[in-house]
């Protein structure tokens, strides 16, 4: 499998706390889900890839180019977009301004018009402020903000968090379409159903390391692994 | 007390408010995006005034360039302050982003150095620009009669600056970046925006407004060393009263402080300074974030 994003032996420390303890993972053309309990370092990994926290050891390569130490804006311009946990809308900007902020000139697959076609709800609310939206609308806007950068890979940090089940179904649909178009998708999730619906491979994170990688079907059937790694008690 | 007198005092207050607004809006802009309390903002005012005057003086003396001397001085003063602001941001403040105490101390240090250097280069004599012919002399105003044309122009200029800033912040992509940066700098960077470059642009604009204030202020009244502290303090009070980082708030703060200063001097000249601070204390007690300030 050709590697789009390759993380090797990545370490992150906050003072005494050793948050990432040598993470290695490879993202190719197929989407990859990363699951794990709270506090295992999933968000820190996302931030480390984006250069939003400093990783002192290890490497993060996008198509062979080292990303570490170049700062978040360059990482973004090289083609890694983040849909952050909690969505992190800009309260001072309207929906439309969120899109104008990241829209690029020239020919690209994703344009402001295509975003409005894909998410008609955002078109209806284009003048609303970023924090006047419902959770689902905010998530669609956060994803649109990432897509408009026309990245090579998009990192989604718990996109289903706090969304109603019907919205989660819509989200799964959107993520599958994005992946089918050839954009690399790294999906960080607590919701196992979302993770296994979007990707065929699931990596499991435990205390700052990738403990194991297995197929989505395997994980779906292995109640014991679910309990051990995720603390899932059935049924969800 | 006649009606004419009351209107004159109020108009004086508004023209002073116009100058305060021009200077303080730059201060507020820099604070809003970068959380930098720029204690050298008064120095940028001085740099605008002094550099502007050194360009103005020889041009004004020659009959060939006499007509545009003042306009060129405005451009020179704004440019000099903007360049000084960019140097401050790039060399000193950019890499201590978020360390407010350090930035405050560094900018206080810079303001002392700038004041001393200006004294060494230009000497300590006060000076004043002459307004261009178009703006010189009085204009007839209903009820009060003759009133300084330049002071009326000051109000117009402040309105233009206010509208210009509003358009910039609300209708341009740079404005979108600035507002997004006020909300969440890190997320703005993660959107691929070069945030340090946006910061430099905002610093240049804020510093340029201080320089503009310097030339305008030194046309209305003589300028000398020491006014840097006065304008820094006034800018601080104006944005504290109006609300940090809000252009509308800065306008309200400037009007309150400007009008209060003039009425204070008219009614109880000895204690007029107290009025400014009384307003600040009252605002802080009732609405600590400022009149139009946001909490959090």
Coordinates of C-alpha atoms in Angstrom, one line a residue:
Chain A
X1 CA 0.0 0.0 0.0
X2 CA 1.4 3.4 -0.9
X3 CA 1.7 5.7 2.0
X4 CA 0.1 9.1 1.8
X5 CA 0.8 9.9 5.5
X6 CA 3.4 8.1 7.4
X7 CA 3.9 8.5 11.2
X8 CA 7.0 6.9 12.7
X9 CA 7.8 6.6 16.4
X10 CA 6.2 9.9 17.3
X11 CA 6.7 11.1 20.9
X12 CA 4.9 14.1 22.6
X13 CA 5.5 15.2 26.1
X14 CA 3.7 17.8 28.1
X15 CA 6.1 18.4 31.0
X16 CA 6.3 15.1 32.9
X17 CA 3.4 13.6 31.0
X18 CA 4.4 11.3 28.2
X19 CA 1.3 11.6 26.0
X20 CA 2.4 9.9 22.7
X21 CA 4.9 7.1 23.4
X22 CA 6.1 6.2 19.9
X23 CA 3.1 6.2 17.6
X24 CA 3.6 4.6 14.2
X25 CA 0.9 4.4 11.6
X26 CA 0.4 4.6 7.8
X27 CA -2.5 6.2 6.0
X28 CA -2.8 5.2 2.3
X29 CA -5.6 5.7 -0.2
X30 CA -8.1 3.7 2.0
X31 CA -9.6 5.5 5.0
X32 CA -8.3 4.6 8.4
X33 CA -10.1 4.9 11.7
X34 CA -8.4 5.4 15.0
X35 CA -10.3 4.5 18.1
X36 CA -9.5 4.3 21.7
X37 CA -10.8 5.5 25.1
X38 CA -10.6 9.1 26.3
X39 CA -7.1 10.3 27.2
X40 CA -5.2 7.8 25.2
X41 CA -3.7 10.5 23.0
X42 CA -5.9 10.4 19.9
X43 CA -6.4 14.2 19.8
X44 CA -2.8 14.8 20.6
X45 CA -1.8 12.7 17.6
X46 CA -4.0 14.9 15.4
X47 CA -2.5 18.0 16.8
X48 CA 1.0 16.7 16.5
X49 CA 0.5 15.8 12.8
X50 CA -0.8 19.4 12.3
X51 CA 2.1 20.8 14.2
X52 CA -0.3 22.4 16.7
X53 CA 1.7 20.7 19.5
X54 CA 5.4 20.1 19.3
X55 CA 6.7 16.6 18.8
X56 CA 10.3 16.3 19.7
X57 CA 11.0 12.8 18.5
X58 CA 9.9 10.8 15.5
X59 CA 8.7 11.8 12.0
X60 CA 5.5 12.7 10.2
X61 CA 5.8 12.4 6.4
X62 CA 3.3 13.5 3.8
X63 CA 4.2 11.8 0.5
X64 CA 7.8 11.6 1.8
X65 CA 8.1 15.3 2.9
X66 CA 8.8 15.8 6.6
X67 CA 6.1 17.9 8.2
X68 CA 7.5 18.2 11.7
X69 CA 8.5 21.7 12.8
X70 CA 7.1 23.6 9.9
X71 CA 4.1 25.0 11.7
X72 CA 0.4 24.4 11.3
X73 CA -0.2 26.9 8.4
X74 CA 2.4 25.2 6.2
X75 CA 1.1 21.7 7.1
X76 CA -2.3 22.9 6.0
X77 CA -0.9 24.4 2.8
X78 CA 1.0 21.2 2.0
X79 CA -2.4 19.4 2.0
X80 CA -3.4 18.2 5.5
X81 CA -6.7 19.6 6.8
X82 CA -8.1 19.2 10.3
X83 CA -11.7 19.0 11.4
X84 CA -11.0 19.5 15.0
X85 CA -12.7 18.1 18.1
X86 CA -15.4 20.4 19.3
X87 CA -15.4 21.9 15.7
X88 CA -13.8 25.2 16.7
X89 CA -16.0 27.5 14.7
X90 CA -15.0 31.2 14.6
X91 CA -17.8 32.9 16.5
X92 CA -17.1 36.2 14.8
X93 CA -17.5 34.8 11.3
X94 CA -20.7 34.0 9.4
X95 CA -21.1 30.6 7.6
X96 CA -20.2 32.2 4.3
X97 CA -17.1 33.9 5.8
X98 CA -15.9 30.6 7.1
X99 CA -15.9 29.4 3.5
X100 CA -14.4 32.5 2.0
X101 CA -11.5 32.3 4.6
X102 CA -10.3 29.0 3.1
X103 CA -11.5 29.1 -0.5
X104 CA -8.7 29.1 -3.0
X105 CA -8.6 30.7 -6.4
X106 CA -8.3 28.5 -9.5
X107 CA -9.6 25.1 -10.5
X108 CA -10.2 22.8 -7.6
X109 CA -12.6 20.0 -6.9
X110 CA -14.1 21.7 -3.9
X111 CA -15.5 25.2 -4.4
X112 CA -17.9 27.3 -2.3
X113 CA -20.7 26.6 -4.7
X114 CA -20.1 22.8 -4.4
X115 CA -20.2 23.1 -0.6
X116 CA -23.6 24.8 -0.8
X117 CA -24.8 22.1 -3.2
X118 CA -23.6 19.3 -1.0
X119 CA -24.9 20.9 2.2
X120 CA -28.0 22.9 1.3
X121 CA -28.6 23.6 4.9
X122 CA -25.4 25.7 5.0
X123 CA -26.6 27.7 2.0
X124 CA -29.8 28.5 3.9
X125 CA -27.8 29.7 6.9
X126 CA -25.0 31.4 5.1
X127 CA -25.5 34.7 7.0
X128 CA -25.7 33.1 10.4
X129 CA -22.8 33.3 12.8
X130 CA -20.6 30.2 13.3
X131 CA -22.0 29.6 16.8
X132 CA -25.6 30.1 16.0
X133 CA -25.7 26.8 14.2
X134 CA -26.9 23.4 15.5
X135 CA -24.3 20.8 16.3
X136 CA -24.9 19.0 13.0
X137 CA -24.7 22.2 11.0
X138 CA -21.5 23.2 12.8
X139 CA -20.0 19.8 11.9
X140 CA -21.0 20.2 8.3
X141 CA -19.4 23.6 8.3
X142 CA -16.2 22.3 10.0
X143 CA -16.0 19.6 7.3
X144 CA -16.6 22.1 4.5
X145 CA -13.9 24.4 5.9
X146 CA -11.5 21.5 5.6
X147 CA -12.7 20.3 2.2
X148 CA -12.4 23.8 0.7
X149 CA -8.7 23.7 1.4
X150 CA -8.7 20.8 -1.2
X151 CA -6.3 18.8 1.0
X152 CA -4.6 15.5 0.2
X153 CA -5.7 14.1 3.5
X154 CA -8.3 15.2 6.0
X155 CA -8.1 14.4 9.7
X156 CA -11.4 14.3 11.5
X157 CA -11.3 14.4 15.3
X158 CA -14.4 12.9 16.7
X159 CA -16.9 14.3 14.2
X160 CA -19.9 12.4 15.5
X161 CA -19.5 13.7 19.1
X162 CA -22.7 15.1 20.4
X163 CA -24.7 14.6 17.2
X164 CA -28.2 13.0 16.9
X165 CA -28.2 9.5 15.4
X166 CA -29.9 10.6 12.2
X167 CA -27.2 13.3 11.7
X168 CA -24.6 10.7 12.4
X169 CA -26.0 8.6 9.5
X170 CA -25.7 11.6 7.2
X171 CA -22.1 12.1 8.5
X172 CA -21.1 8.5 7.7
X173 CA -22.5 9.0 4.2
X174 CA -20.5 12.2 3.7
X175 CA -17.3 10.7 5.0
X176 CA -17.7 7.7 2.7
X177 CA -18.2 10.0 -0.3
X178 CA -15.1 12.0 0.6
X179 CA -13.0 8.9 0.8
X180 CA -14.4 7.5 -2.4
X181 CA -13.2 10.6 -4.2
X182 CA -9.6 9.8 -3.4
X183 CA -9.0 12.1 -0.5
X184 CA -7.1 10.4 2.4
X185 CA -9.3 10.2 5.5
X186 CA -7.9 9.7 9.0
X187 CA -11.0 9.3 11.2
X188 CA -10.6 9.6 15.0
X189 CA -13.7 8.2 16.7
X190 CA -15.2 7.1 20.0
X191 CA -18.3 5.9 18.2
X192 CA -17.4 2.4 16.9
X193 CA -20.3 2.3 14.5
X194 CA -19.0 5.4 12.7
X195 CA -15.5 4.1 12.6
X196 CA -16.3 0.7 11.2
X197 CA -18.8 2.1 8.7
X198 CA -16.3 4.4 7.2
X199 CA -13.1 2.4 7.1
X200 CA -12.2 -1.2 6.6
X201 CA -9.2 -0.9 8.8
X202 CA -9.3 0.3 12.5
X203 CA -6.3 1.2 14.5
X204 CA -6.7 1.0 18.3
X205 CA -4.8 3.5 20.5
X206 CA -3.9 2.6 24.1
X207 CA -1.8 4.9 26.3
X208 CA 0.0 6.8 23.6
X209 CA 0.6 3.9 21.3
X210 CA -1.2 2.0 18.5
X211 CA -1.9 -1.2 20.3
X212 CA -3.2 -3.1 17.4
X213 CA -4.7 -2.7 14.0
X214 CA -7.5 -5.0 12.8
X215 CA -10.2 -5.1 10.2
X216 CA -13.5 -3.4 10.9
X217 CA -15.4 -6.7 10.6
X218 CA -13.1 -8.4 13.0
X219 CA -13.5 -5.6 15.6
X220 CA -17.3 -5.6 15.1
X221 CA -17.4 -9.2 16.1
X222 CA -14.8 -9.3 18.8
X223 CA -16.7 -8.2 21.9
X224 CA -13.7 -9.0 24.1
X225 CA -11.4 -6.6 22.2
X226 CA -14.1 -3.9 22.3
X227 CA -14.4 -4.3 26.1
X228 CA -10.6 -4.4 26.6
X229 CA -9.6 -1.5 24.3
X230 CA -12.7 0.7 24.3
X231 CA -14.6 -0.1 27.4
X232 CA -17.7 -0.7 25.3
X233 CA -20.5 -2.4 27.1
X234 CA -23.3 -3.8 24.9
X235 CA -25.2 -2.9 23.1
X236 CA -24.6 0.6 21.9
Chain B
X1 CA -23.7 80.0 30.3
X2 CA -24.9 80.6 26.8
X3 CA -26.0 78.0 24.3
X4 CA -23.2 79.1 21.9
X5 CA -20.7 78.4 24.6
X6 CA -22.1 75.0 25.4
X7 CA -22.1 74.0 21.7
X8 CA -18.5 75.3 21.3
X9 CA -17.3 73.3 24.3
X10 CA -19.1 70.2 23.0
X11 CA -17.6 70.7 19.5
X12 CA -14.2 71.1 21.0
X13 CA -14.8 67.8 22.8
X14 CA -15.8 66.0 19.6
X15 CA -12.8 67.3 17.7
X16 CA -10.5 66.1 20.5
X17 CA -12.5 62.8 20.5
X18 CA -11.8 62.5 16.8
X19 CA -8.1 62.6 17.4
X20 CA -8.3 60.2 20.3
X21 CA -10.3 57.8 18.1
X22 CA -7.8 57.8 15.3
X23 CA -4.9 57.0 17.7
X24 CA -6.8 54.6 20.0
X25 CA -8.4 52.6 17.1
X26 CA -4.9 51.6 16.1
X27 CA -4.1 50.6 19.7
X28 CA -7.4 48.6 19.9
X29 CA -6.8 46.9 16.6
X30 CA -3.4 45.7 17.7
X31 CA -4.7 44.6 21.1
X32 CA -7.7 42.9 19.5
X33 CA -5.8 40.5 17.3
X34 CA -2.6 40.0 19.1
X35 CA -3.5 40.6 22.8
X36 CA -0.4 42.8 22.8
X37 CA -0.8 45.8 25.1
X38 CA 1.5 48.0 23.0
X39 CA 2.9 50.4 25.6
X40 CA 5.0 52.1 22.8
X41 CA 1.8 53.2 21.0
X42 CA 2.5 56.8 22.1
X43 CA 6.0 56.5 20.6
X44 CA 4.5 55.6 17.3
X45 CA 2.4 58.8 17.5
X46 CA 5.6 60.8 18.2
X47 CA 7.5 59.1 15.4
X48 CA 4.6 60.0 13.0
X49 CA 4.7 63.6 14.2
X50 CA 8.5 64.0 14.2
X51 CA 9.3 62.3 10.9
X52 CA 6.3 64.0 9.3
X53 CA 7.6 67.4 10.5
X54 CA 11.2 66.7 9.2
X55 CA 9.7 66.1 5.8
X56 CA 7.2 69.0 6.1
X57 CA 9.6 71.7 7.2
X58 CA 11.9 72.0 4.1
X59 CA 8.9 71.4 1.7
X60 CA 6.9 74.2 3.4
X61 CA 9.8 76.6 3.2
X62 CA 10.0 76.3 -0.6
X63 CA 7.4 78.0 -2.6
X64 CA 7.4 75.3 -5.2
X65 CA 6.3 72.6 -2.8
X66 CA 4.5 74.7 -0.3
X67 CA 1.0 73.6 -1.4
X68 CA 1.5 69.9 -0.9
X69 CA 3.9 70.0 2.0
X70 CA 1.3 69.0 4.6
X71 CA -0.2 66.1 2.5
X72 CA 3.3 64.6 1.9
X73 CA 4.0 65.0 5.6
X74 CA 0.9 63.0 6.4
X75 CA 2.0 60.2 4.1
X76 CA 5.5 60.3 5.5
X77 CA 4.3 60.3 9.1
X78 CA 2.0 57.4 8.5
X79 CA 4.6 55.4 6.6
X80 CA 7.3 56.0 9.3
X81 CA 5.1 54.9 12.1
X82 CA 3.9 51.8 10.1
X83 CA 7.5 50.8 9.4
X84 CA 8.5 51.3 13.0
X85 CA 5.5 49.2 14.0
X86 CA 6.5 46.4 11.7
X87 CA 10.0 46.4 13.0
X88 CA 8.7 46.2 16.6
X89 CA 6.4 43.3 15.7
X90 CA 9.0 41.4 13.7
X91 CA 12.1 42.0 15.8
X92 CA 10.6 42.1 19.3
X93 CA 7.0 41.1 19.8
X94 CA 6.3 38.4 17.3
X95 CA 8.4 35.7 19.0
X96 CA 7.0 36.5 22.5
X97 CA 3.4 36.0 21.3
X98 CA 1.1 35.4 24.3
X99 CA 3.6 36.5 26.9
X100 CA 1.8 39.7 27.8
X101 CA 3.9 40.8 30.7
X102 CA 7.1 40.4 28.7
X103 CA 5.6 42.3 25.8
X104 CA 4.4 45.1 28.0
X105 CA 7.9 45.5 29.6
X106 CA 9.6 45.4 26.2
X107 CA 7.3 48.0 24.7
X108 CA 7.8 50.3 27.8
X109 CA 11.6 49.9 27.2
X110 CA 11.2 50.7 23.6
X111 CA 9.1 53.8 24.3
X112 CA 11.8 55.2 26.6
X113 CA 14.5 54.5 24.0
X114 CA 12.4 56.1 21.2
X115 CA 11.7 59.2 23.2
X116 CA 15.4 59.7 24.0
X117 CA 16.4 59.1 20.4
X118 CA 13.9 61.6 19.2
X119 CA 15.3 64.1 21.7
X120 CA 18.8 63.4 20.6
X121 CA 18.0 63.8 16.9
X122 CA 15.4 66.6 16.8
X123 CA 16.0 68.5 20.1
X124 CA 13.4 69.4 22.7
X125 CA 11.7 72.3 21.1
X126 CA 8.0 72.0 20.5
X127 CA 6.8 72.4 16.9
X128 CA 3.5 72.6 14.9
X129 CA 2.4 71.9 11.4
X130 CA 0.6 74.5 9.4
X131 CA -2.6 73.2 8.0
X132 CA -2.8 73.4 4.2
X133 CA -4.7 76.4 2.7
X134 CA -7.7 74.3 2.1
X135 CA -8.1 73.5 5.8
X136 CA -6.7 76.7 7.2
X137 CA -8.7 79.3 9.0
X138 CA -12.3 79.4 10.2
X139 CA -15.5 78.0 8.8
X140 CA -18.9 79.5 9.6
X141 CA -21.0 77.1 11.8
X142 CA -24.6 77.8 12.6
X143 CA -25.2 79.2 16.2
X144 CA -21.6 79.4 17.2
X145 CA -20.2 81.3 14.2
X146 CA -16.6 80.9 13.2
X147 CA -14.9 77.6 14.0
X148 CA -11.6 76.1 13.1
X149 CA -11.8 74.4 9.7
X150 CA -9.1 72.0 10.6
X151 CA -10.9 70.8 13.7
X152 CA -14.0 70.1 11.7
X153 CA -11.8 68.2 9.2
X154 CA -10.5 66.2 12.1
X155 CA -14.1 64.9 12.8
X156 CA -14.5 64.1 9.1
X157 CA -11.2 62.2 9.0
X158 CA -12.1 60.2 12.1
X159 CA -15.4 59.2 10.5
X160 CA -13.5 58.2 7.4
X161 CA -11.1 56.1 9.5
X162 CA -13.9 54.5 11.4
X163 CA -15.8 53.6 8.2
X164 CA -12.6 52.5 6.5
X165 CA -11.8 50.2 9.4
X166 CA -15.4 48.8 9.4
X167 CA -15.2 48.0 5.7
X168 CA -11.8 46.5 6.1
X169 CA -12.8 44.3 9.0
X170 CA -16.2 43.3 7.7
X171 CA -15.9 43.3 3.9
X172 CA -12.5 42.0 3.0
X173 CA -10.7 38.7 3.3
X174 CA -8.0 40.3 5.5
X175 CA -10.8 41.4 7.8
X176 CA -12.1 37.9 7.9
X177 CA -8.7 36.6 8.8
X178 CA -8.3 39.3 11.5
X179 CA -11.6 38.4 13.1
X180 CA -11.0 34.7 12.9
X181 CA -7.6 35.3 14.5
X182 CA -9.2 37.2 17.4
X183 CA -11.4 34.1 18.0
X184 CA -8.8 31.3 17.6
X185 CA -5.3 32.0 16.3
X186 CA -4.3 28.3 16.3
X187 CA -7.3 27.2 14.3
X188 CA -6.7 30.1 11.8
X189 CA -3.2 28.7 11.3
X190 CA -4.6 25.2 10.8
X191 CA -6.7 26.7 8.0
X192 CA -3.5 27.4 6.1
X193 CA -3.3 31.2 6.9
X194 CA 0.1 32.7 7.6
X195 CA -0.9 34.2 11.0
X196 CA 2.4 36.0 11.7
X197 CA 2.0 37.8 8.3
X198 CA -1.5 38.9 9.2
X199 CA -0.2 40.1 12.5
X200 CA 2.5 42.2 10.8
X201 CA -0.2 43.7 8.5
X202 CA -2.4 44.6 11.5
X203 CA 0.6 46.0 13.4
X204 CA 1.5 48.2 10.4
X205 CA -2.1 49.4 10.1
X206 CA -2.4 50.1 13.9
X207 CA 0.9 51.8 14.0
X208 CA 0.1 53.8 10.8
X209 CA -3.0 55.1 12.5
X210 CA -0.9 56.3 15.5
X211 CA 1.4 58.1 13.0
X212 CA -1.7 59.7 11.3
X213 CA -2.8 60.8 14.7
X214 CA 0.7 62.2 15.3
X215 CA 0.6 64.5 12.2
X216 CA -3.1 65.5 12.8
X217 CA -2.5 66.1 16.5
X218 CA 0.6 68.2 15.8
X219 CA -1.3 70.3 13.3
X220 CA -4.1 71.1 15.8
X221 CA -1.7 71.7 18.8
X222 CA 2.1 72.0 19.2
X223 CA 3.7 68.7 19.9
X224 CA 6.7 68.1 22.2
X225 CA 8.3 65.2 24.0
X226 CA 6.0 63.9 26.6
X227 CA 2.8 63.7 24.5
X228 CA 3.7 60.1 23.8
X229 CA 2.8 59.3 27.4
X230 CA -0.4 61.4 27.2
X231 CA -1.6 59.6 24.1
X232 CA -0.7 56.2 25.4
X233 CA -2.7 56.8 28.6
X234 CA -5.6 58.3 26.7
X235 CA -5.6 55.3 24.3
X236 CA -5.6 52.9 27.2
X237 CA -8.5 54.8 28.9
X238 CA -10.5 55.0 25.7
X239 CA -10.3 51.3 24.9
X240 CA -10.9 50.3 28.5
X241 CA -14.0 52.4 28.6
X242 CA -15.2 51.4 25.1
X243 CA -14.2 47.8 25.2
X244 CA -11.0 46.2 24.0
X245 CA -10.8 45.3 20.4
X246 CA -14.1 46.8 19.3
X247 CA -14.1 49.7 16.8
X248 CA -17.5 50.9 17.8
X249 CA -16.5 50.7 21.4
X250 CA -13.4 52.8 20.7
X251 CA -15.5 55.4 19.1
X252 CA -17.9 55.6 22.1
X253 CA -14.9 55.7 24.5
X254 CA -13.2 58.4 22.5
X255 CA -16.3 60.6 22.5
X256 CA -16.9 60.1 26.2
X257 CA -13.4 60.9 27.1
X258 CA -12.9 63.8 24.6
X259 CA -16.2 65.5 25.6
X260 CA -15.6 64.9 29.3
X261 CA -12.1 66.4 29.1
X262 CA -13.4 69.6 27.4
X263 CA -16.4 70.0 29.7
X264 CA -14.2 69.3 32.7
X265 CA -11.8 72.1 31.6
X266 CA -14.6 74.5 31.0
X267 CA -16.3 73.8 34.4
X268 CA -13.6 73.0 36.8
X269 CA -10.2 73.3 35.1
X270 CA -8.1 72.4 38.1
X271 CA -9.7 69.0 38.6
X272 CA -10.7 68.2 35.1
X273 CA -8.2 65.3 34.8
X274 CA -10.1 63.5 37.6
X275 CA -13.2 63.3 35.4
X276 CA -11.5 61.0 32.8
X277 CA -10.5 58.6 35.5
X278 CA -13.9 58.8 37.2
X279 CA -15.5 57.7 34.0
X280 CA -13.0 54.8 33.8
X281 CA -13.7 53.7 37.3
X282 CA -17.4 53.9 36.8
X283 CA -17.3 51.8 33.7
X284 CA -14.9 49.3 35.3
X285 CA -17.3 49.0 38.3
X286 CA -20.5 48.5 36.3
X287 CA -19.2 46.8 33.1
X288 CA -15.6 45.6 33.5
X289 CA -15.3 44.5 29.9
X290 CA -16.0 48.0 28.6
X291 CA -19.2 49.5 27.1
X292 CA -19.2 47.4 23.9
X293 CA -16.6 44.8 25.1
X294 CA -17.3 41.1 24.9
X295 CA -16.8 39.0 28.0
X296 CA -14.3 36.1 27.9

